[in-house]
Short mmCIF file of C-alpha atoms and ligand atoms in Angstrom, two decimals:
data_model
loop_
_atom_site.label_atom_id
_atom_site.label_comp_id
_atom_site.label_asym_id
_atom_site.label_seq_id
_atom_site.Cartn_x
_atom_site.Cartn_y
_atom_site.Cartn_z
CA MET A 268 128.28 127.58 -18.48
CA ILE A 269 127.34 126.23 -15.05
CA PRO A 270 126.75 122.44 -15.22
CA SER A 271 123.58 120.85 -13.85
CA LEU A 272 123.78 118.02 -11.34
CA SER A 273 121.47 115.22 -10.27
CA ILE A 274 122.01 113.18 -7.13
CA ILE A 275 120.65 109.64 -7.40
CA VAL A 276 119.64 107.95 -4.17
CA PRO A 277 118.32 104.37 -4.16
CA CYS A 278 116.11 103.70 -1.13
CA TYR A 279 114.87 100.38 0.19
CA ASN A 280 112.93 100.55 3.46
CA GLU A 281 114.73 103.71 4.46
CA ASP A 282 111.88 105.60 6.16
CA LYS A 283 113.80 105.84 9.44
CA ILE A 284 116.63 107.81 7.89
CA PHE A 285 114.88 109.43 4.94
CA GLU A 286 114.12 112.85 6.47
CA TYR A 287 117.63 113.16 7.87
CA SER A 288 119.31 112.32 4.55
CA MET A 289 116.86 114.30 2.44
CA THR A 290 117.36 117.46 4.52
CA ILE A 291 121.15 117.21 4.36
CA LEU A 292 121.18 116.57 0.61
CA LYS A 293 118.65 119.31 -0.09
CA ASN A 294 120.67 121.85 1.91
CA LEU A 295 123.81 120.81 0.11
CA LEU A 296 122.14 121.19 -3.28
CA THR A 297 120.72 124.63 -2.45
CA ASN A 298 124.08 125.70 -1.15
CA LEU A 299 125.87 124.58 -4.30
CA ILE A 300 123.30 126.36 -6.45
CA LYS A 301 123.74 129.53 -4.35
CA LYS A 302 127.52 129.34 -4.77
CA GLN A 303 126.91 128.94 -8.53
CA LYS A 304 128.82 125.66 -8.55
CA ILE A 305 125.86 123.93 -10.18
CA HIS A 306 122.94 125.08 -12.30
CA LYS A 307 119.63 125.90 -10.65
CA SER A 308 117.90 123.12 -12.58
CA SER A 309 119.86 120.56 -10.51
CA TYR A 310 117.86 118.05 -8.47
CA ILE A 311 117.88 115.01 -6.20
CA LEU A 312 116.22 111.83 -7.47
CA PHE A 313 115.09 109.23 -4.94
CA ILE A 314 114.36 105.74 -6.29
CA ASP A 315 112.07 103.68 -4.13
CA ASP A 316 113.15 100.09 -4.71
CA GLY A 317 109.85 98.45 -3.77
CA SER A 318 109.99 99.39 -0.07
CA GLN A 319 107.37 97.91 2.24
CA ASP A 320 107.52 100.80 4.71
CA GLN A 321 106.63 104.49 4.40
CA THR A 322 109.60 105.37 2.15
CA TRP A 323 107.58 106.10 -1.00
CA LEU A 324 104.95 108.18 0.81
CA LYS A 325 107.75 110.28 2.26
CA ILE A 326 109.47 110.68 -1.12
CA LYS A 327 106.20 111.69 -2.76
CA LYS A 328 105.46 114.25 -0.09
CA VAL A 329 108.85 116.02 -0.38
CA ALA A 330 108.72 115.83 -4.18
CA GLU A 331 105.44 117.76 -4.01
CA ASP A 332 106.88 120.30 -1.58
CA PHE A 333 110.23 120.99 -3.21
CA GLU A 334 110.95 121.50 -6.86
CA CYS A 335 114.51 120.20 -6.54
CA ILE A 336 113.32 116.75 -5.46
CA LYS A 337 112.00 114.03 -7.70
CA GLY A 338 110.99 110.45 -7.03
CA ILE A 339 110.52 107.20 -8.89
CA LYS A 340 108.81 104.15 -7.46
CA LEU A 341 109.82 100.80 -8.90
CA ALA A 342 107.18 98.10 -9.25
CA ARG A 343 108.95 95.80 -6.76
CA ASN A 344 112.27 95.27 -5.02
CA TYR A 345 114.90 94.74 -7.73
CA GLY A 346 118.02 95.22 -5.62
CA HIS A 347 120.46 98.09 -5.26
CA GLN A 348 122.21 97.75 -8.67
CA ILE A 349 119.02 97.73 -10.72
CA ALA A 350 117.53 100.54 -8.62
CA LEU A 351 120.60 102.60 -9.49
CA ILE A 352 120.29 101.77 -13.18
CA ALA A 353 116.60 102.74 -13.07
CA GLY A 354 117.56 106.11 -11.63
CA LEU A 355 120.46 106.66 -13.99
CA SER A 356 118.25 105.84 -16.99
CA SER A 357 116.07 108.88 -16.36
CA ILE A 358 118.81 111.47 -15.90
CA ASP A 359 119.06 114.53 -18.14
CA THR A 360 121.69 116.60 -16.33
CA ASP A 361 125.33 117.33 -17.26
CA MET A 362 126.60 115.17 -14.41
CA CYS A 363 125.13 112.82 -11.84
CA ILE A 364 126.32 111.48 -8.50
CA SER A 365 124.99 108.28 -6.98
CA ILE A 366 124.99 107.92 -3.20
CA ASP A 367 123.42 105.53 -0.65
CA ALA A 368 120.38 106.75 1.26
CA ASP A 369 122.06 106.38 4.66
CA LEU A 370 124.72 108.98 3.72
CA GLN A 371 127.50 106.83 5.18
CA ASP A 372 129.58 108.25 2.35
CA ASP A 373 130.94 111.70 3.10
CA ILE A 374 128.89 114.29 1.23
CA LYS A 375 131.79 116.78 1.43
CA CYS A 376 133.26 114.86 -1.51
CA ILE A 377 130.43 116.02 -3.76
CA GLU A 378 131.98 119.46 -4.16
CA GLN A 379 135.40 117.92 -4.84
CA MET A 380 133.84 115.62 -7.43
CA ILE A 381 132.26 118.61 -9.18
CA GLU A 382 135.61 120.41 -9.20
CA LYS A 383 137.21 117.37 -10.83
CA TYR A 384 134.41 117.30 -13.41
CA LYS A 385 135.15 120.92 -14.21
CA GLN A 386 138.80 119.96 -14.71
CA GLY A 387 137.70 117.54 -17.40
CA CYS A 388 137.09 114.26 -15.53
CA GLU A 389 134.14 112.24 -16.79
CA ILE A 390 134.19 109.71 -13.95
CA VAL A 391 135.11 110.48 -10.33
CA TYR A 392 135.14 107.62 -7.81
CA GLY A 393 134.49 108.12 -4.12
CA VAL A 394 137.01 105.85 -2.39
CA ARG A 395 137.11 104.99 1.31
CA ASN A 396 140.50 105.55 2.86
CA ASN A 397 139.82 103.11 5.68
CA ARG A 398 137.26 100.56 6.82
CA ASN A 399 137.24 101.41 10.54
CA SER A 400 133.48 101.91 10.60
CA ASP A 401 132.89 98.36 9.29
CA SER A 402 132.41 95.30 11.45
CA PHE A 403 135.34 92.87 11.71
CA PHE A 404 133.46 90.45 9.47
CA LYS A 405 132.60 92.99 6.75
CA LYS A 406 136.12 94.42 6.75
CA ASN A 407 137.73 91.04 6.19
CA THR A 408 135.23 89.66 3.70
CA ALA A 409 135.52 92.90 1.70
CA TYR A 410 139.32 92.62 1.72
CA LEU A 411 139.15 89.00 0.56
CA PHE A 412 136.64 89.91 -2.13
CA TYR A 413 138.79 92.68 -3.65
CA LYS A 414 141.90 90.48 -3.53
CA LEU A 415 140.04 87.62 -5.21
CA MET A 416 138.67 89.90 -7.91
CA GLU A 417 142.13 91.33 -8.54
CA LYS A 418 143.61 87.83 -8.89
CA MET A 419 140.86 86.95 -11.36
CA GLY A 420 141.73 89.90 -13.52
CA VAL A 421 138.64 92.00 -12.81
CA GLN A 422 139.46 95.70 -13.11
CA GLN A 423 137.89 97.34 -10.13
CA ILE A 424 138.59 100.28 -7.85
CA ALA A 425 139.25 98.87 -4.36
CA ASN A 426 137.14 100.30 -1.54
CA HIS A 427 134.87 102.11 -3.93
CA ALA A 428 131.19 101.25 -3.70
CA ASP A 429 128.56 103.06 -5.71
CA TYR A 430 129.43 106.60 -4.71
CA ARG A 431 130.64 108.26 -7.89
CA LEU A 432 130.20 111.08 -10.35
CA LEU A 433 129.46 110.33 -13.98
CA SER A 434 129.35 112.89 -16.74
CA ASN A 435 126.41 112.72 -19.10
CA ARG A 436 128.68 111.20 -21.76
CA ALA A 437 130.01 108.51 -19.41
CA LEU A 438 126.48 107.78 -18.23
CA LYS A 439 125.26 107.27 -21.81
CA CYS A 440 128.13 104.83 -22.33
CA LEU A 441 127.29 102.95 -19.13
CA LEU A 442 123.68 102.57 -20.24
CA LYS A 443 124.84 100.96 -23.49
CA TYR A 444 125.87 97.87 -21.51
CA LYS A 445 122.73 95.84 -21.90
CA GLU A 446 123.47 92.88 -19.63
CA SER A 447 120.83 91.79 -17.14
CA ASN A 448 123.38 90.51 -14.62
CA ILE A 449 124.61 93.90 -13.73
CA TYR A 450 127.58 94.84 -11.56
CA ILE A 451 128.04 98.57 -12.07
CA ARG A 452 131.35 98.78 -10.16
CA GLY A 453 132.94 96.45 -12.69
CA LEU A 454 131.46 98.20 -15.73
CA VAL A 455 132.37 101.82 -14.95
CA PRO A 456 136.18 101.39 -15.20
CA LEU A 457 135.65 99.78 -18.63
CA ILE A 458 134.12 102.98 -19.99
CA GLY A 459 137.39 104.90 -20.15
CA PHE A 460 137.68 108.71 -20.48
CA LYS A 461 139.50 110.79 -17.90
CA GLN A 462 138.89 109.28 -14.46
CA ASP A 463 139.90 110.32 -10.96
CA LYS A 464 139.27 109.54 -7.29
CA VAL A 465 138.38 111.47 -4.18
CA PHE A 466 139.02 109.95 -0.73
CA TYR A 467 136.85 110.00 2.38
CA LYS A 468 136.19 108.26 5.66
CA ARG A 469 132.93 106.31 5.73
CA GLN A 470 130.54 107.02 8.63
CA GLU A 471 128.41 104.57 10.60
CA ARG A 472 124.76 104.24 9.59
CA LYS A 473 122.75 106.85 11.59
CA ALA A 474 119.44 104.95 11.60
CA GLY A 475 117.77 101.88 10.15
CA ILE A 476 119.64 98.67 9.41
CA SER A 477 121.94 97.58 6.60
CA LYS A 478 120.06 96.26 3.57
CA TYR A 479 123.11 94.22 2.64
CA PRO A 480 123.05 91.13 4.85
CA PHE A 481 125.67 88.43 4.22
CA ARG A 482 123.41 86.65 1.71
CA LYS A 483 123.12 89.76 -0.51
CA MET A 484 126.82 90.56 -0.16
CA LEU A 485 127.69 87.06 -1.30
CA GLY A 486 125.26 87.44 -4.21
CA LEU A 487 126.91 90.71 -5.26
CA ALA A 488 130.37 89.16 -4.99
CA LEU A 489 129.32 86.18 -7.14
CA GLU A 490 127.72 88.56 -9.63
CA GLY A 491 130.93 90.57 -9.79
CA ILE A 492 133.17 87.55 -10.28
CA THR A 493 131.07 85.61 -12.76
CA SER A 494 130.15 88.70 -14.81
CA PHE A 495 133.70 89.81 -15.36
CA SER A 496 135.95 86.79 -15.24
CA ILE A 497 136.17 83.34 -16.78
CA VAL A 498 139.02 82.39 -14.46
CA PRO A 499 136.74 80.11 -12.36
CA LEU A 500 135.89 78.13 -15.51
CA ARG A 501 139.55 77.89 -16.44
CA SER A 502 140.50 76.85 -12.94
CA ILE A 503 138.23 73.81 -13.35
CA CYS A 504 140.59 72.55 -16.05
CA LEU A 505 143.57 73.15 -13.78
CA LEU A 506 141.79 71.44 -10.91
CA GLY A 507 140.98 68.48 -13.19
CA PHE A 508 144.58 68.29 -14.34
CA PHE A 509 145.83 68.43 -10.77
CA THR A 510 143.47 65.68 -9.59
CA CYS A 511 144.50 63.47 -12.54
CA PHE A 512 148.12 63.97 -11.55
CA ILE A 513 147.41 63.09 -7.91
CA SER A 514 145.37 60.04 -9.03
CA LEU A 515 148.32 58.89 -11.15
CA ILE A 516 150.57 58.93 -8.10
CA ALA A 517 147.85 57.14 -6.13
CA ILE A 518 147.53 54.48 -8.87
CA CYS A 519 151.28 53.83 -8.79
CA TYR A 520 151.12 53.49 -5.03
CA ILE A 521 148.10 51.15 -5.10
CA LEU A 522 149.68 48.96 -7.80
CA SER A 523 152.92 48.69 -5.87
CA GLU A 524 150.92 47.73 -2.77
CA LYS A 525 149.14 45.06 -4.84
CA PHE A 526 152.38 43.59 -6.15
CA MET A 527 153.78 43.51 -2.65
CA GLY A 528 150.78 41.45 -1.64
CA TYR A 529 148.87 43.82 0.66
CA VAL A 530 145.63 43.46 -1.30
CA VAL A 531 143.12 44.00 1.45
CA GLN A 532 144.49 47.38 2.09
CA GLY A 533 143.19 50.24 0.03
CA TRP A 534 139.69 50.68 1.32
CA THR A 535 140.64 54.03 2.83
CA SER A 536 142.20 55.32 -0.36
CA VAL A 537 139.17 54.24 -2.41
CA ILE A 538 136.76 55.96 -0.09
CA ILE A 539 138.91 59.08 0.08
CA SER A 540 139.20 59.33 -3.69
CA ILE A 541 135.46 58.80 -4.15
CA PHE A 542 134.70 61.61 -1.74
CA PHE A 543 137.41 63.87 -3.08
CA LEU A 544 136.55 63.37 -6.74
CA GLY A 545 132.85 63.63 -5.96
CA GLY A 546 133.50 66.96 -4.28
CA VAL A 547 135.67 68.25 -7.11
CA GLN A 548 133.08 67.26 -9.70
CA LEU A 549 130.19 68.83 -7.85
CA PHE A 550 132.16 72.03 -7.30
CA SER A 551 133.11 72.18 -10.98
CA PHE A 552 129.53 71.57 -12.10
CA GLY A 553 128.45 74.28 -9.73
CA ILE A 554 130.81 76.80 -11.30
CA MET A 555 129.71 75.85 -14.79
CA GLY A 556 126.10 76.05 -13.65
CA GLU A 557 126.67 79.61 -12.49
CA TYR A 558 127.85 80.65 -15.94
CA ILE A 559 125.16 78.69 -17.78
CA GLY A 560 122.60 80.30 -15.51
CA LYS A 561 124.02 83.68 -16.51
CA ILE A 562 123.76 82.87 -20.23
CA TYR A 563 120.18 81.70 -19.66
CA MET A 564 119.24 84.96 -17.98
CA GLU A 565 121.01 87.07 -20.63
CA VAL A 566 119.47 85.40 -23.70
CA LYS A 567 115.98 86.09 -22.43
CA HIS A 568 116.59 89.84 -22.72
CA ARG A 569 114.10 90.48 -19.99
CA PRO A 570 113.31 94.07 -19.11
CA LYS A 571 115.41 95.04 -16.10
CA PHE A 572 112.75 96.97 -14.18
CA PHE A 573 109.29 98.51 -14.31
CA ILE A 574 108.33 101.90 -12.97
CA GLU A 575 105.11 102.01 -10.99
CA GLU A 576 104.87 105.70 -10.27
CA VAL A 577 106.76 108.92 -10.89
CA SER A 578 106.39 111.89 -8.60
CA ASP A 579 105.31 115.06 -10.31
CA ASN A 580 105.65 118.58 -9.02
N1 LIG B 830 119.19 99.27 -1.44
C1 LIG B 830 118.28 99.17 -2.49
N2 LIG B 830 117.69 97.96 -2.73
C2 LIG B 830 118.00 96.83 -2.02
C3 LIG B 830 118.98 96.94 -1.00
C4 LIG B 830 119.56 98.18 -0.73
O1 LIG B 830 117.97 100.16 -3.14
O2 LIG B 830 117.44 95.78 -2.30
C5 LIG B 830 119.82 100.58 -1.16
C6 LIG B 830 119.70 101.06 0.29
O3 LIG B 830 118.48 101.71 0.54
C7 LIG B 830 120.89 102.00 0.40
C8 LIG B 830 121.92 101.35 -0.52
O4 LIG B 830 121.20 100.46 -1.37
O5 LIG B 830 120.60 103.28 -0.10
C9 LIG B 830 122.99 100.59 0.24
O6 LIG B 830 122.42 99.76 1.22
P1 LIG B 830 122.97 99.69 2.72
O7 LIG B 830 123.35 101.05 3.20
O8 LIG B 830 121.94 98.97 3.54
O9 LIG B 830 124.27 98.78 2.52
P2 LIG B 830 125.62 98.78 3.38
O10 LIG B 830 126.06 100.20 3.52
O11 LIG B 830 125.26 98.16 4.68
O12 LIG B 830 126.55 97.95 2.56
MG1 LIG B 831 125.00 101.79 4.05
#
């Protein structure tokens, strides 16, 4: 039997690039249907993540014009990860592929992903084979981030963003994770089943600007680390132990100074230790605060998103 496919595209203020991306994806879908690679009931689902521009109007219009296009408008801007979850929650096809609206990820991989699905893979990751199209800053912060995550024991596919194929079974498993602090990239490898990768070179954005400024990237990195690792909490103990050890040496030194009669000395060391310990304490409280904040958000079991409108054709 020919499997059906849905392509999930989260969009936030993407009206400048929408037509371009929609046309390319629609042609690809029709082509794949024609080649009998996917079932004719396959479709593209655009999620409008509370855009302030014309994005939703454009989605609605094409959803009326073409049967293979659907749209969902979220009640406000929830962020990329939740927008993806909102889209994935309404999928009824055999497999789904999530991709960014700017199509920086090579769509040629879609056919390869489908082939891998047919060979029995339930999860296929799109992985970038280089970061040449990234700015110097993004390249290096991304490298640091993946290294840090690896050191903290978070299982994650390096250089894989949210471009991936999930089978219906894997998708159902993913949706069973009920956490509100969601970091999909960290959850997917935990699902298991047969997994594989396809490699591609990421393009530059054709139009519009990145919706991931440094602030959001940092937020995502923090989300990833604190959702999947307790190493930062443990490192507080180590840090505490280390500072105690250093203080012990300092105490010995100060006492010896005292016995030698240089009592007026020591102001510098006192001030330094006050600043240093103050810094260490604040940093440690900050880390604990991050985790407590997470627990606080989780125990409330708040709904993750609300849908304002669904396109109908
Ligand atoms: N996005 C979203 N909600 C947001 C921010 C981004 O749905 O609050 C979408 C955006 O429209 C795009 C994808 O997430 O489809 C990735 O964003 P972008 O391409 O700007 O990120 P970058 O490639 O610069 O990391
Ligand atoms: Mg992009």
